[in-house]
Tab-separated table of N, CA, C and O in Angstrom:
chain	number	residue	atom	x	y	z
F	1	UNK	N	-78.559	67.993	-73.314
F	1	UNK	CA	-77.154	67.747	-73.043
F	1	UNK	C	-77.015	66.415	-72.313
F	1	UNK	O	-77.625	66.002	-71.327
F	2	UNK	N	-75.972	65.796	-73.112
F	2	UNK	CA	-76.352	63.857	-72.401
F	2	UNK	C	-75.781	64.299	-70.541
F	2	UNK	O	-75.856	65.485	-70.222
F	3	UNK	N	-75.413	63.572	-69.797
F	3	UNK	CA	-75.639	62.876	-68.700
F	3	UNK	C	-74.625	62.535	-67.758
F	3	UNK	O	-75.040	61.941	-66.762
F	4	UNK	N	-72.651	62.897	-67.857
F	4	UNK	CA	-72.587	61.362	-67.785
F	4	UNK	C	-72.369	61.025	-65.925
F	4	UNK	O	-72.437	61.922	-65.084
F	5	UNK	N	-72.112	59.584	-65.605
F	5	UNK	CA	-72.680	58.941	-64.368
F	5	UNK	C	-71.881	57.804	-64.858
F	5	UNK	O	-72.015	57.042	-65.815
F	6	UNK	N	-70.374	57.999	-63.232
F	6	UNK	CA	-70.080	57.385	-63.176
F	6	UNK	C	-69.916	56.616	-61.440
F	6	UNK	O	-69.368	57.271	-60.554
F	7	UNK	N	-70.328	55.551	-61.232
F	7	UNK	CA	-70.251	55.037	-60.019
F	7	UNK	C	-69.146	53.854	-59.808
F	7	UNK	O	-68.927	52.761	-60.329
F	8	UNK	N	-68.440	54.812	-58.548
F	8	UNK	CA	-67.092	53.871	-58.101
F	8	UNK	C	-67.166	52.874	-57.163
F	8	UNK	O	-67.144	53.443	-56.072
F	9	UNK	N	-67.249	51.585	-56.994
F	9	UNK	CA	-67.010	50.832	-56.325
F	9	UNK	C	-65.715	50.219	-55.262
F	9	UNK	O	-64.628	49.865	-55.718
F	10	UNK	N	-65.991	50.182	-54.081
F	10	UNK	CA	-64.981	50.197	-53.492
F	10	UNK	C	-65.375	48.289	-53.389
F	10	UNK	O	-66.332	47.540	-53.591
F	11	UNK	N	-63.819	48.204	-52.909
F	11	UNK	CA	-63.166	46.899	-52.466
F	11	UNK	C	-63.903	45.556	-53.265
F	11	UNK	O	-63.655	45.425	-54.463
F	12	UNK	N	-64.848	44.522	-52.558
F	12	UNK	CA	-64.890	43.193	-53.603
F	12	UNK	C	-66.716	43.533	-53.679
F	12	UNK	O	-67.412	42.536	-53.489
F	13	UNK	N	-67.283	44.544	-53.878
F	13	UNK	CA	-68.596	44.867	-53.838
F	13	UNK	C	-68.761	44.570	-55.353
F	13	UNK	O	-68.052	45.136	-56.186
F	14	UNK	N	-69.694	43.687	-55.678
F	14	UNK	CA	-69.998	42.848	-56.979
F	14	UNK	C	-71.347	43.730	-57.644
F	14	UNK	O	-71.613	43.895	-58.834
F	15	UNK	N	-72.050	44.203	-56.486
F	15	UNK	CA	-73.622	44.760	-57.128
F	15	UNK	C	-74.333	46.113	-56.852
F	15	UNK	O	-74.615	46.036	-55.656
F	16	UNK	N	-74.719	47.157	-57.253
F	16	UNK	CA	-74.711	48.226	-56.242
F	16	UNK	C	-76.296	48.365	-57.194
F	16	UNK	O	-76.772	47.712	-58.122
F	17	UNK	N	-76.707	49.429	-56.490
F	17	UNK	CA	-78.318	50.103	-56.472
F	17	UNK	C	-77.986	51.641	-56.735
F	17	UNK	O	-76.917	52.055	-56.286
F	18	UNK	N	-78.942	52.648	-57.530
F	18	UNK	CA	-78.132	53.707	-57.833
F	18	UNK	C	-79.330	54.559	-58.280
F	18	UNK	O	-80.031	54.029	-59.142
F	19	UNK	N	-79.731	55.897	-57.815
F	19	UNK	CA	-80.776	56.509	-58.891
F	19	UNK	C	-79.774	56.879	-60.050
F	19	UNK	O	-78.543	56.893	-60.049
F	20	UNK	N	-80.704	57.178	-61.055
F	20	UNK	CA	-80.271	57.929	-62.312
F	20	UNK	C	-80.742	59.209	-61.869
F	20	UNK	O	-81.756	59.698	-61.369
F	21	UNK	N	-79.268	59.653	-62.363
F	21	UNK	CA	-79.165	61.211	-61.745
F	21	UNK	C	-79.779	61.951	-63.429
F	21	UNK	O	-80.681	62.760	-63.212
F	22	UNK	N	-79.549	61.848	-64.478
F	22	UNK	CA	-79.937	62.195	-65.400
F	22	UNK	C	-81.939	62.424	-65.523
F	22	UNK	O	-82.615	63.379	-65.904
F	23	UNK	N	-82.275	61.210	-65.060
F	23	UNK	CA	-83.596	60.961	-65.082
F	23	UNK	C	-83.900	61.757	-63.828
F	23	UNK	O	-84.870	62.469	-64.087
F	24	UNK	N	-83.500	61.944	-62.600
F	24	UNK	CA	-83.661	63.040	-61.438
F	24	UNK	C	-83.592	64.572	-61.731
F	24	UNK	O	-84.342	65.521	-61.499
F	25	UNK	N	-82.556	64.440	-62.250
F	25	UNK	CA	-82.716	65.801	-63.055
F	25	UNK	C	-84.219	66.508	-63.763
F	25	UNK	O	-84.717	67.622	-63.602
F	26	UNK	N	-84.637	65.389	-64.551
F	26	UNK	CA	-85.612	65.486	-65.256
F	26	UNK	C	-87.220	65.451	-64.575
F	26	UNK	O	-88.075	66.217	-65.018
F	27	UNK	N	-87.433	64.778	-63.798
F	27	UNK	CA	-88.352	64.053	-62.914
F	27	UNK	C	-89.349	65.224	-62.392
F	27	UNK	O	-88.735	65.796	-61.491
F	28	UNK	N	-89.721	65.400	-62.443
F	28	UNK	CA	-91.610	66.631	-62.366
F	28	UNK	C	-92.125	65.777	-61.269
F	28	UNK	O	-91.889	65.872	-60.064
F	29	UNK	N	-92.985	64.797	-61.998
F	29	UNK	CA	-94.095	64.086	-60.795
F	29	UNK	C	-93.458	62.506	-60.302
F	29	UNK	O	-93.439	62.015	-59.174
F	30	UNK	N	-93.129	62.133	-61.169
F	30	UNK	CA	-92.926	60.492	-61.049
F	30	UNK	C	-91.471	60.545	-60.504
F	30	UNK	O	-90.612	61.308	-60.947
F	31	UNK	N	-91.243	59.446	-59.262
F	31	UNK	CA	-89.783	59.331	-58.597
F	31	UNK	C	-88.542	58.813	-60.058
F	31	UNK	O	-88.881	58.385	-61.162
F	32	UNK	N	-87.221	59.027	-59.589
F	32	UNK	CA	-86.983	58.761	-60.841
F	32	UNK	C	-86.148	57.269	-60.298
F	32	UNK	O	-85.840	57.067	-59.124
F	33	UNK	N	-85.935	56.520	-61.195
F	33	UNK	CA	-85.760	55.092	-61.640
F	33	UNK	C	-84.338	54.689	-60.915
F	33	UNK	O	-83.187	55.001	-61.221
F	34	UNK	N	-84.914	53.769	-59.697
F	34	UNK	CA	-83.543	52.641	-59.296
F	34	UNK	C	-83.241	51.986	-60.568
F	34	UNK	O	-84.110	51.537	-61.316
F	35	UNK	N	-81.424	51.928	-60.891
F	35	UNK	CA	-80.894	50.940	-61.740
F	35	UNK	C	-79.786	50.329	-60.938
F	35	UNK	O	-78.978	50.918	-60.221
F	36	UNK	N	-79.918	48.673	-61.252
F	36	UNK	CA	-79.524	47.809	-60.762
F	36	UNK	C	-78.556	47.270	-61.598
F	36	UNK	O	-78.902	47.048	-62.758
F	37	UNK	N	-77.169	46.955	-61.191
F	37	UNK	CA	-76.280	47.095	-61.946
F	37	UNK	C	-75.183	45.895	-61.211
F	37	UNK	O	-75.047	45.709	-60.002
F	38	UNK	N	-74.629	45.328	-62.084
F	38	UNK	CA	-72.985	44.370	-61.201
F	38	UNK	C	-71.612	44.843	-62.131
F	38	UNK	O	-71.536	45.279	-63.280
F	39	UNK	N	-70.802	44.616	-61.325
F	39	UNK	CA	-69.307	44.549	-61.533
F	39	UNK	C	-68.301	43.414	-61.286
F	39	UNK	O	-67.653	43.536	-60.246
F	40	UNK	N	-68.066	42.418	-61.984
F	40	UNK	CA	-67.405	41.035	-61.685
F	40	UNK	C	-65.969	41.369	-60.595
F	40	UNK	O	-64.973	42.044	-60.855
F	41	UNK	N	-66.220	40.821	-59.666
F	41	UNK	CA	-64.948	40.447	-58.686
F	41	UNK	C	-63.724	41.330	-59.499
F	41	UNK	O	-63.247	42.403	-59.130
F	42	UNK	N	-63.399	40.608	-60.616
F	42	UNK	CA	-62.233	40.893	-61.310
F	42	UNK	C	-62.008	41.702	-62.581
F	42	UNK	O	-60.988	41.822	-63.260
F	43	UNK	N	-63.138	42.188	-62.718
F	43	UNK	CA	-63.242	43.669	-63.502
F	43	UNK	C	-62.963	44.838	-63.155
F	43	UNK	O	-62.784	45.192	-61.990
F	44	UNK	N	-62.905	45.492	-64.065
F	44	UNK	CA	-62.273	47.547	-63.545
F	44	UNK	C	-63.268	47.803	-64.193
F	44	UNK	O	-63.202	49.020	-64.369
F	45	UNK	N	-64.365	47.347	-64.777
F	45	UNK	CA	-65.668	47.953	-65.808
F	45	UNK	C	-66.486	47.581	-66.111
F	45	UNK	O	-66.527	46.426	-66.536
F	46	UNK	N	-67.438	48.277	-66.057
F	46	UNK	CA	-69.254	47.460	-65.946
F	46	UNK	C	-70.087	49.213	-66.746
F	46	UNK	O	-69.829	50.390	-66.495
F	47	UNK	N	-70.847	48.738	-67.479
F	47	UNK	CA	-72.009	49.466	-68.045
F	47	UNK	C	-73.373	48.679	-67.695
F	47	UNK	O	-73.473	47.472	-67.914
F	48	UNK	N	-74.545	49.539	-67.067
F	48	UNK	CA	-75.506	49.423	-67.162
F	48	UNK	C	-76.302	50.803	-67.622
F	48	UNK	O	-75.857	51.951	-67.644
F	49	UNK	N	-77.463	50.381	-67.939
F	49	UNK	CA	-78.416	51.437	-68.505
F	49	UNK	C	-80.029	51.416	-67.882
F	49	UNK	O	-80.612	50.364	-67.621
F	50	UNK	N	-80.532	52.563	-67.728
F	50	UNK	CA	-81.710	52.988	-66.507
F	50	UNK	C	-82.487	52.923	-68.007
F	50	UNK	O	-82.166	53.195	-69.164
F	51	UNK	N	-83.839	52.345	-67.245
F	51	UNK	CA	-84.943	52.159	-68.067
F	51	UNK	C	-85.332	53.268	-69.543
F	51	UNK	O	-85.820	53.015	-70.645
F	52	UNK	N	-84.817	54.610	-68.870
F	52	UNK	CA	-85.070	55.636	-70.031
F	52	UNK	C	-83.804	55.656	-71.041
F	52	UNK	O	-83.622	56.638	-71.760
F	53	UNK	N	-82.849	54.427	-71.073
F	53	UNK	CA	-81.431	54.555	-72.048
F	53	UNK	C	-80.677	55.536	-71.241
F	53	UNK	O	-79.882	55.896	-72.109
F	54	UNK	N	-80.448	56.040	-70.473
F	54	UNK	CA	-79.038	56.303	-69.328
F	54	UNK	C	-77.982	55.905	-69.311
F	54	UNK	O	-77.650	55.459	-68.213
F	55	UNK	N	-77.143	55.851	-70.191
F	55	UNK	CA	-75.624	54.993	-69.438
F	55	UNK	C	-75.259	55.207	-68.049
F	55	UNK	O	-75.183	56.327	-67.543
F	56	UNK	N	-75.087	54.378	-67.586
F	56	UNK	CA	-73.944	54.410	-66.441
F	56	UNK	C	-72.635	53.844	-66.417
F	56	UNK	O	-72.429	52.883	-67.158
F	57	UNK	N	-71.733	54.265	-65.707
F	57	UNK	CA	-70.395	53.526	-66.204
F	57	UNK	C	-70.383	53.351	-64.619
F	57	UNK	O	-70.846	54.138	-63.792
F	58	UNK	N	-69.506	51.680	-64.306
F	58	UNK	CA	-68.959	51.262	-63.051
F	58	UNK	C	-68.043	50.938	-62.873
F	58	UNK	O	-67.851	49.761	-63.178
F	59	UNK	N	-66.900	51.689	-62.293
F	59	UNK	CA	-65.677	51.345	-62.011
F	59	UNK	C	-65.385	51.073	-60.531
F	59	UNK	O	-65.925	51.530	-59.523
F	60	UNK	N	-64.206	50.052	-60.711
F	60	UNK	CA	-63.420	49.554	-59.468
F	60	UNK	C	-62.525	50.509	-58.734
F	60	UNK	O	-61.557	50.814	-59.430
F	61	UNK	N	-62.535	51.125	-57.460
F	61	UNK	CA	-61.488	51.716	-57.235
F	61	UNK	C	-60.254	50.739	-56.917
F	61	UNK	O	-60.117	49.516	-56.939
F	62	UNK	N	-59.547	51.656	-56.658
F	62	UNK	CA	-57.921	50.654	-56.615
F	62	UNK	C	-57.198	50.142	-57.508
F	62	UNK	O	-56.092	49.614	-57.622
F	63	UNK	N	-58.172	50.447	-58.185
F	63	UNK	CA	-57.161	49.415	-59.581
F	63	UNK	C	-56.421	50.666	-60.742
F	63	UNK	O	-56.565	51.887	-60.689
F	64	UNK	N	-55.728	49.965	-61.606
F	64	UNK	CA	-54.601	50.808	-62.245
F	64	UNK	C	-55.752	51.258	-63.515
F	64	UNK	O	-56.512	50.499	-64.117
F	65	UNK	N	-55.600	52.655	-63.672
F	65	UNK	CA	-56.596	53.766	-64.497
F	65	UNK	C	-56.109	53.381	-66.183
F	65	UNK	O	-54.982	53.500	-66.664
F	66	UNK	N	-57.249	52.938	-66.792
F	66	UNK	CA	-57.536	52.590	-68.538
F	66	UNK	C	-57.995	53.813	-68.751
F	66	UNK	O	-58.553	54.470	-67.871
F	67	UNK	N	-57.797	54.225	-69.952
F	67	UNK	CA	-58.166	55.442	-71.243
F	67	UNK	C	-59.793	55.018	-71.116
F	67	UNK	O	-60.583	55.840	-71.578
F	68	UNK	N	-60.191	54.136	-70.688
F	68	UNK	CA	-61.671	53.815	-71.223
F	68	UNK	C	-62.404	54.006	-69.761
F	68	UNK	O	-63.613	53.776	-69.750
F	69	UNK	N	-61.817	54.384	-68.601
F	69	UNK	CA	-62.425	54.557	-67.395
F	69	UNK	C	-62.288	56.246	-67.235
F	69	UNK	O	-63.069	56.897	-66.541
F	70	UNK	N	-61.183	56.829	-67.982
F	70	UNK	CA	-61.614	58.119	-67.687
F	70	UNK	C	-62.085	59.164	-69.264
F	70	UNK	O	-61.885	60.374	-69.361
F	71	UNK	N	-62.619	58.426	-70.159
F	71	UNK	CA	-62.902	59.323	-71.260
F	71	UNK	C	-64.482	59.960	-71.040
F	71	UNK	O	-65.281	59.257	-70.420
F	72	UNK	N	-64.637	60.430	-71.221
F	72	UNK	CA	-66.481	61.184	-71.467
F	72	UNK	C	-67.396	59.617	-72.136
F	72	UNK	O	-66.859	58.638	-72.653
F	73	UNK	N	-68.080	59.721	-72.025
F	73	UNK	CA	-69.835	59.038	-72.275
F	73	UNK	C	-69.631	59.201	-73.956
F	73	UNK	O	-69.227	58.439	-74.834
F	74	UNK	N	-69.938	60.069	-73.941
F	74	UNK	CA	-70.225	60.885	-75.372
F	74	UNK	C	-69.433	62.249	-75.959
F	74	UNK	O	-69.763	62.738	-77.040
């Protein structure tokens, strides 16, 4: 069952650090995977993806809500 993971950014924060909760989920022996990710000053939306293909979605708080910030992953 996919995953989904979305991380909100507050105020003018451009870059954040994040486990993959999907890959934590999964994780037995090995820690599971920092993904390193940005959001431009003047964006409401950023995708990055954790080494095992993870989406993550990054949104801006404060800002006015798009069809594409609150739909499902998949």
């Amino acid at each position: 069952m996919p995953y989904e993971q979305t991380i909100v950014l507050l105020g003018p924060v451009t870059e954040f650090t994040v486990l993959c909760q999907a890959c934590a989920q999964r994780a037995v022996e090995k820690p599971s995977p920092l993904v390193h990710g940005t959001l431009r000053r003047h964006d409401d939306l950023a995708w990055t993806e954790c080494p095992s293909g993870h989406l993550i979605r990054a949104i801006r708080a404060g800002r006015d809500v798009h069809a594409e910030l609150t739909t499902p992953l998949w």
